[in-house]
Short mmCIF file of C-alpha atoms and ligand atoms in Angstrom, two decimals:
data_model
loop_
_atom_site.label_atom_id
_atom_site.label_comp_id
_atom_site.label_asym_id
_atom_site.label_seq_id
_atom_site.Cartn_x
_atom_site.Cartn_y
_atom_site.Cartn_z
CA MET A 1 -24.48 -88.69 197.34
CA SER A 2 -27.39 -86.94 195.69
CA PHE A 3 -31.09 -87.49 196.02
CA PRO A 4 -33.75 -87.37 193.31
CA ILE A 5 -35.18 -83.87 192.79
CA LYS A 6 -38.94 -83.75 193.12
CA THR A 7 -41.43 -80.93 192.66
CA CYS A 8 -43.77 -80.32 195.57
CA VAL A 9 -47.43 -80.73 194.54
CA VAL A 10 -48.50 -78.16 197.14
CA CYS A 11 -46.16 -75.18 196.71
CA GLY A 12 -44.37 -76.13 193.49
CA GLU A 13 -40.91 -75.88 195.04
CA GLU A 14 -38.25 -78.39 194.06
CA PHE A 15 -36.81 -80.44 196.86
CA GLU A 16 -34.51 -83.39 197.38
CA LEU A 17 -36.38 -86.58 198.09
CA LYS A 18 -34.39 -88.00 200.94
CA PRO A 19 -35.03 -91.54 202.11
CA ASP A 20 -35.81 -90.38 205.65
CA LYS A 21 -38.08 -87.51 204.61
CA PRO A 22 -41.30 -87.67 206.62
CA GLY A 23 -44.70 -87.35 204.96
CA PHE A 24 -45.56 -87.66 201.28
CA ALA A 25 -42.92 -88.31 198.62
CA ASN A 26 -44.46 -85.65 196.35
CA ARG A 27 -44.40 -82.85 198.93
CA CYS A 28 -41.50 -80.77 200.19
CA PRO A 29 -40.53 -81.08 203.87
CA GLU A 30 -42.32 -77.85 204.81
CA CYS A 31 -45.61 -78.84 203.22
CA SER A 32 -45.35 -82.36 204.60
CA THR A 33 -44.93 -81.02 208.11
CA SER A 34 -47.79 -78.51 208.11
CA GLU A 35 -50.13 -80.96 206.42
CA ALA A 36 -49.24 -83.71 208.86
CA VAL A 37 -49.89 -81.49 211.85
CA GLU A 38 -53.14 -80.22 210.40
CA SER A 39 -54.61 -83.63 209.60
CA ALA A 40 -53.52 -84.95 212.98
CA ASP A 41 -55.40 -82.11 214.63
CA LYS A 42 -58.51 -82.74 212.59
CA SER A 43 -58.60 -86.48 213.14
CA ARG A 44 -58.11 -85.99 216.86
CA LEU A 45 -61.48 -84.27 217.15
CA SER A 46 -64.54 -86.20 216.07
CA ALA A 47 -67.61 -84.41 214.72
CA GLU A 48 -69.25 -84.73 218.11
CA GLU A 49 -66.27 -83.28 219.93
CA ARG A 50 -66.04 -80.40 217.49
CA LYS A 51 -69.74 -79.63 218.01
CA ALA A 52 -69.31 -79.76 221.76
CA GLU A 53 -66.32 -77.48 221.51
CA SER A 54 -68.18 -74.87 219.46
CA GLU A 55 -71.06 -74.99 221.93
CA THR A 56 -68.62 -74.46 224.76
CA ASN A 57 -67.16 -71.48 222.95
CA GLU A 58 -70.64 -70.09 222.40
CA GLU A 59 -71.47 -70.41 226.09
CA ARG A 60 -68.18 -68.84 227.06
CA ARG A 61 -68.82 -65.88 224.75
CA ARG A 62 -72.26 -65.41 226.20
CA ALA A 63 -70.95 -65.60 229.78
CA ILE A 64 -68.30 -62.99 229.03
CA ARG A 65 -70.87 -60.75 227.39
CA ASP A 66 -73.17 -61.05 230.42
CA LEU A 67 -70.26 -60.23 232.67
CA LEU A 68 -69.33 -57.11 230.71
CA TYR A 69 -72.95 -56.06 230.46
CA ARG A 70 -73.44 -56.35 234.19
CA LYS A 71 -70.26 -54.39 234.86
CA ASP A 72 -71.53 -51.50 232.80
CA ARG A 73 -74.58 -50.97 234.98
ZN1 LIG B 101 -44.11 -77.55 199.31
#
């Protein structure tokens, strides 16, 4: 049994479109997987959460810098 050959719109590779292939029908399995993971990650964090996270990172960087600075003296 053979499957229709499709060309991936992301990387241009040809792939077999299998009925159980996850993701988009016009993307190869590799591109479907990475894209799916990426968009899932993005949608998990709202704009507010992302802002909070970057503020947390900023504070953490500052705390580490203070720590190192104090150690030097
Ligand atoms: Zn691809």
